[in-house]
Amino acid sequence: MTIAVAPAVVVERSVPMAGAVELVLYHPPSAAAVDPGQFFQLAVSAPHTILRRPYSAAWSDPASGRIGFIFNVVGAGSAWLSARHEGHEVDLLGPLGRGFELDGEGPAVCIAGGLGVAVFPGVVQALVARGRKVTMLQGARTAAQLMPASRFAGADVRVATDDGSVGHRGSVMTLFPPPQGEGQGGGVEIFACGPTPMLQASIDAARRQEVPLSSIQVALETPMGCGVGTCLGCAAPQSRGGYLLTCQDGPCVRADRIDWDRMTDEFHG
Amino acid sequence: MTIAVAPAVVVERSVPMAGAVELVLYHPPSAAAVDPGQFFQLAVSAPHTILRRPYSAAWSDPASGRIGFIFNVVGAGSAWLSARHEGHEVDLLGPLGRGFELDGEGPAVCIAGGLGVAVFPGVVQALVARGRKVTMLQGARTAAQLMPASRFAGADVRVATDDGSVGHRGSVMTLFPPPQGEGQGGGVEIFACGPTPMLQASIDAARRQEVPLSSIQVALETPMGCGVGTCLGCAAPQSRGGYLLTCQDGPCVRADRIDWDRMTDEFHG
Amino acid sequence: MAKPLDLRVDLGRGLRLRSPVLVASGTFGYGFDAPQVDRAVLGAIVTKGTTLRPRDGNAPNRIAETPSGMLNAIGLQNPGVDHVARVYAPLWSSWDVPVIVNVAGDSVDEYVAVVRRLDGVPGIAGLELNISCPNVANGLQFGVAPDLAAELTSAVRAVTRLPLIVKLTPNVTDIVAVARAVEDAGADALSAINTFVGMAIDVRRRQPMLSRGSGGLSGPAIKPLALHAVWQVASAVRIPVVGIGGITTAGDALEFLLAGAAAVQLGTVNYVRPEAAREVHDGIAAYLEEHGFADPGALPIRSGSVLTHA
Amino acid sequence: MAKPLDLRVDLGRGLRLRSPVLVASGTFGYGFDAPQVDRAVLGAIVTKGTTLRPRDGNAPNRIAETPSGMLNAIGLQNPGVDHVARVYAPLWSSWDVPVIVNVAGDSVDEYVAVVRRLDGVPGIAGLELNISCPNVANGLQFGVAPDLAAELTSAVRAVTRLPLIVKLTPNVTDIVAVARAVEDAGADALSAINTFVGMAIDVRRRQPMLSRGSGGLSGPAIKPLALHAVWQVASAVRIPVVGIGGITTAGDALEFLLAGAAAVQLGTVNYVRPEAAREVHDGIAAYLEEHGFADPGALPIRSGSVLTHA
Ligand SMILES: Cc1cc2nc3c(=O)[nH]c(=O)nc-3n(C[C@H](O)[C@H](O)[C@H](O)COP(=O)(O)OP(=O)(O)OC[C@H]3O[C@@H](n4cnc5c(N)ncnc54)[C@H](O)[C@@H]3O)c2cc1C
Ligand SMILES: Cc1cc2nc3c(=O)[nH]c(=O)nc-3n(C[C@H](O)[C@H](O)[C@H](O)COP(=O)(O)OP(=O)(O)OC[C@H]3O[C@@H](n4cnc5c(N)ncnc54)[C@H](O)[C@@H]3O)c2cc1C
Ligand SMILES: Cc1cc2nc3c(=O)[nH]c(=O)nc-3n(C[C@H](O)[C@H](O)[C@H](O)COP(=O)(O)O)c2cc1C
Ligand SMILES: Cc1cc2nc3c(=O)[nH]c(=O)nc-3n(C[C@H](O)[C@H](O)[C@H](O)COP(=O)(O)O)c2cc1C
Ligand code: FES
Ligand code: FES
């Protein structure tokens, strides 16, 4: 796998949903190489920052050489990124890590919390392309913050909002298990991305439905120093003891590989 | 004297001469308060920088509330400033320090080296307004880097370039003394702004013309921490021993106050 | 509904401040400059380092910017203690913000003489002992050796009834040892930290940026180092600790208060953002409200000894 | 026309490098990752700290960004010396860039055992002794006490013929004393410096950012402190000094070479700008050309002892 480190031009900037920004970069090699669930380390030149920022590719289009990133502003780096516009350059390093394994059988249930939804346009597209039945469960504080269902063509999209402004009132987990039996054991596969507490909730819910942990894939979120395996800063506790490196062994891993009791969350909760 | 610390909107950005940028800020209190030769501490939010950057007011127009700054890009801070455009905000602190004393009698000879010329549009205007005869001596590497004579209405402008592309070939000092006797002792007053080596050259030349040091005013250039007298970082050696503070006692001082043998230059030469 | 907020702090020996936000020595002169800072939010002003005789200070270049920080080697330029006591103190006595005089010297005798001159002078609320100065006797800084620091502290303690804050240098292997020695020697409070010795070289001129070669590093760059020093010291002594080092926001100040500091000093940021003191003061208040704390004293997270990393 | 450039450096005992630009321990793994770095410009690769037995390392959170810097407390996660000698060394032996193994341990015996295992193994060009580790015997870091550091150095020296670089910690009152002691104990070269102990607190969660509480600060923030350490050490010892700390540009590297370093190591910058090594290498060459120096050895500006500021 070849990792590019190169400046990429911003060819489009938009606001896909309230509180989020979407940057489309033109970089054919990356657009061609990236798998759904992989991430890039984006360089930011904000005051007093030094490290790159990890962002999942939301989607990519090898034909046009474009790759999309969807994010919200939480600090100096994302604020700098959100101020990029058409014609600006963003230096990217990637694609990095492992994406989701999409070639399984049976129906897929995707669970997104918060900006974890950013990874799913590409994931859903790939699952649908493989002829798999896809249910997309998305939660947000309020209707305006939901990613439009049009971003998940071919999937059965179900939504929940904390304020009940649309869909179920409550967390995304109130949508699980979805009707029609998917989620009742048997062959269903779960793909979850969001804050660690939400990942844990998905796992507990799945357990209750007797979905084996090996049928749950999660996208981990840990701090990233290098993104390539040299700093050892992205450790996540393994069920078999010790730690895996989120940037190399992840960010997408099967839930049974993680020791969830030792898993921490620096950024939420 | 009241010192403002406030964001000011950039109302105009232009390139007055090759390699220089002019930012016009809208800030009526400062435009009204500033004297020719005073400076402002401009906040920059460039990567890894913390200190404000000192810049002379090139000119100000109390009527329109505008104040102009002319500078070149030498590092991170000026690069950030040069990327400001109409509508952006720049936080200013000032006006600071002492400007030139302009109320003297007799003809005035202004000597500008490099970006030292930035201070003179306002100075020349004020001298002319006081009915004084003004000769403006300006030097640069090449013609394109000279500030247009139109910026010095009412003055007799003479120029020199290192490459001889226009005016005298050589340094600005080859223009001194200007003809018609100004510069031969007797009442002439010299105003000099530029790199310290150029200030020293002006003084030596003036000495040779028996112009008393007390008739030479120079704008000093030292590092600035605070700009208001609290850090003691802008010390300049005094002829009577010890140090004065460039930000409070200067930047404009009479040449006889400085111990030129102990005067250093961190930024040029 | 949270209890009414109380931002007052007590640094001992009657030095009660209305706010935990102070301005640090050398970054606020003697309180007569920087008019744009809102004094109403300040717990106290700490003056420039003051010596027995007036000092001219070092030759230029005295300061240089570094990544997220700055180096300085001012050389204690100051008008001397007599001028401070005769001219400044009387003016301070009518101010509503207490002034703490930062004291420096080359020998125990000089420190003692300076403190004697200041003791009992109206307008002076307390003293901060800058023990980062080299001792002419042995060239060593007083602050790097527990015994030297203790000797200096008790000598000064013996000649004044003023509240005495001893300001620690971070340029030591074991700051806790110095802190304990100084506490036992009679300090009412500690402030930590002073600058870290550093240097910058002008590659174009091929010589050090500062005329003295080296200088003291301050600013955001040193915040993590200062915070660790305060965390260690606060968990090792019983007297109040004033946290200093790279504080520019309320969040920074809260890190120090959570680490065990009773108050904080703002330094380099005063040069850049005069509004910082107000923002830090209000930000601390808002945080206390939000988390239902009655006062800053409730903030410290108990540390115990922190393991060093490997 | 300037003489042909020679960028080679000699770190002693036959450790001749083609370039003064190395990559620092813990920022380049064991040389198998970070493919995007151009190895052709590297004088050597220094590996992650290696211990006798494999180590899992510390629990998350292990890193945190700070102003112009980052904190880390990895906890020496490594596969153990046996794996390094059996699996990695054979691969290195075919590389055109020498690999220096960074050695760590909890006791003199562990260091000695690790070095014994590495001695004479093909593919290993030299050793860098990380003496910043706490000594289980007394909890103190080996690197903070001249006698401990010297004892460790000679114990290791006695069991290997490999070039031995001892890496100094800056968390000491007098780094020169440690440097001299280590030189006398048989080090072929010194590298300076390792990280500065620091900490960050998560104000929202009200607990330290790092699971270990404290961590090591690296990055541009520490450059002025590292440079001062190198300036002091280089003027006090006769063996080569490798400068480390916050280097991100050729200008930064030149500051260290002017301060007396024979070579430099790039650390944190490798995470961010893989092209940095190439830029630094070419920038040094361009500077030598421009100023008419034949090689980096001509750069140091003679220091003599630097006064500390006041
Ligand atoms: C593999 C991966 C993929 C991600 N994909 C996305 C995405 O598609 N969309 C999106 O909005 N966010 C995503 N994130 C989170 C994103 O990296 C952070 O929001 C971002 O780093 C915040 O940087 P900042 O400077 O704005 O915030 P600050 O809080 O100022 O950052 C300070 C430091 O903490 C780190 N940090 C802060 N929050 C996080 C976090 N949640 N995860 C990891 N590091 C963090 C920063 O990288 C930086 O080093 C992803 C994180 C990871 C690990
Ligand atoms: C009173 C005064 C008035 C000035 N007026 C003008 C003006 O009208 N136009 C103009 O182009 N320049 C002017 N300068 C110079 C200007 O301040 C510097 O060019 C600017 O600070 C460079 O900042 P930087 O970050 O781009 O450069 P860097 O080299 O990255 O700056 C690093 C540090 O050095 C300081 N520094 C660098 N060069 C100088 C310098 N020449 N003088 C003082 N500090 C410096 C910076 O402020 C900063 O703290 C003036 C300087 C002073 C003292
Ligand atoms: C220019 C300058 C001058 C200083 N002078 C003194 C001094 O005279 N006495 C003293 O104890 N500390 C002095 N300090 C140190 C500060 O009081 C403070 O301890 C240090 O700057 C760290 O805080 P900061 O990072 O917020 O600036 C000075 C700092 C600076 C930047
Ligand atoms: C994540 C990380 C891990 C490190 N691990 C080691 C190590 O195992 N052994 C060692 O001697 N130094 C280690 N270091 C220190 C670096 O080698 C270097 O001395 C330090 O980072 C300063 O250089 P820099 O500012 O260029 O990063 C590590 C540094 C970082 C950032
Ligand atoms: S982020 Fe550096 S090893 Fe994973
Ligand atoms: S710039 Fe701070 S005292 Fe003059």
GROMACS .gro file of N, CA and C and ligand atoms in nm, chain B residues 39 41 222-235 244-248, chain C residues 33 63 271, ligand 6:
model
   76
  308PHE      N    1   0.404   5.434   1.646
  308PHE     CA    2   0.381   5.299   1.591
  308PHE      C    3   0.269   5.229   1.665
  310GLN      N    4   0.136   4.817   1.780
  310GLN     CA    5   0.167   4.675   1.793
  310GLN      C    6   0.049   4.599   1.733
  491THR      N    7   1.423   4.848   1.720
  491THR     CA    8   1.470   4.745   1.813
  491THR      C    9   1.361   4.640   1.827
  492PRO      N   10   1.394   4.525   1.883
  492PRO     CA   11   1.287   4.428   1.910
  492PRO      C   12   1.187   4.491   2.006
  493MET      N   13   1.064   4.448   1.998
  493MET     CA   14   0.960   4.498   2.087
  493MET      C   15   0.888   4.380   2.150
  494GLY      N   16   0.887   4.377   2.283
  494GLY     CA   17   0.808   4.274   2.350
  494GLY      C   18   0.666   4.326   2.367
  495CYS      N   19   0.656   4.430   2.449
  495CYS     CA   20   0.522   4.479   2.486
  495CYS      C   21   0.481   4.604   2.409
  496GLY      N   22   0.578   4.692   2.385
  496GLY     CA   23   0.545   4.819   2.319
  496GLY      C   24   0.497   4.928   2.413
  497VAL      N   25   0.486   4.894   2.542
  497VAL     CA   26   0.430   4.992   2.636
  497VAL      C   27   0.517   5.020   2.759
  498GLY      N   28   0.637   4.964   2.761
  498GLY     CA   29   0.728   4.998   2.871
  498GLY      C   30   0.735   4.898   2.984
  499THR      N   31   0.673   4.783   2.970
  499THR     CA   32   0.673   4.688   3.082
  499THR      C   33   0.776   4.577   3.070
  500CYS      N   34   0.823   4.545   2.948
  500CYS     CA   35   0.913   4.429   2.936
  500CYS      C   36   1.060   4.468   2.939
  501LEU      N   37   1.091   4.594   2.909
  501LEU     CA   38   1.229   4.642   2.906
  501LEU      C   39   1.313   4.571   2.800
  502GLY      N   40   1.247   4.522   2.697
  502GLY     CA   41   1.318   4.447   2.594
  502GLY      C   42   1.368   4.533   2.479
  503CYS      N   43   1.329   4.659   2.475
  503CYS     CA   44   1.359   4.743   2.358
  503CYS      C   45   1.467   4.845   2.387
  504ALA      N   46   1.558   4.809   2.479
  504ALA     CA   47   1.661   4.903   2.523
  504ALA      C   48   1.750   4.950   2.408
  513LEU      N   49   1.773   5.379   2.697
  513LEU     CA   50   1.637   5.431   2.691
  513LEU      C   51   1.548   5.320   2.638
  514LEU      N   52   1.418   5.337   2.650
  514LEU     CA   53   1.324   5.239   2.597
  514LEU      C   54   1.269   5.291   2.465
  515THR      N   55   1.300   5.218   2.360
  515THR     CA   56   1.257   5.261   2.226
  515THR      C   57   1.106   5.279   2.218
  516CYS      N   58   1.033   5.197   2.291
  516CYS     CA   59   0.886   5.202   2.279
  516CYS      C   60   0.825   5.321   2.354
  517GLN      N   61   0.901   5.377   2.449
  517GLN     CA   62   0.846   5.489   2.525
  517GLN      C   63   0.920   5.619   2.494
  571ASP      N   64   0.245   5.138   3.392
  571ASP     CA   65   0.227   5.129   3.246
  571ASP      C   66   0.110   5.036   3.214
  601ILE      N   67   1.572   4.042   2.407
  601ILE     CA   68   1.460   3.949   2.391
  601ILE      C   69   1.462   3.885   2.252
  809TYR      N   70   0.178   4.121   2.757
  809TYR     CA   71   0.235   4.200   2.648
  809TYR      C   72   0.146   4.196   2.525
 1164FES     S1   73   0.888   4.694   2.410
 1164FES    FE1   74   0.854   4.635   2.614
 1164FES     S2   75   0.950   4.793   2.723
 1164FES    FE2   76   0.966   4.859   2.520
   0.00000   0.00000   0.00000
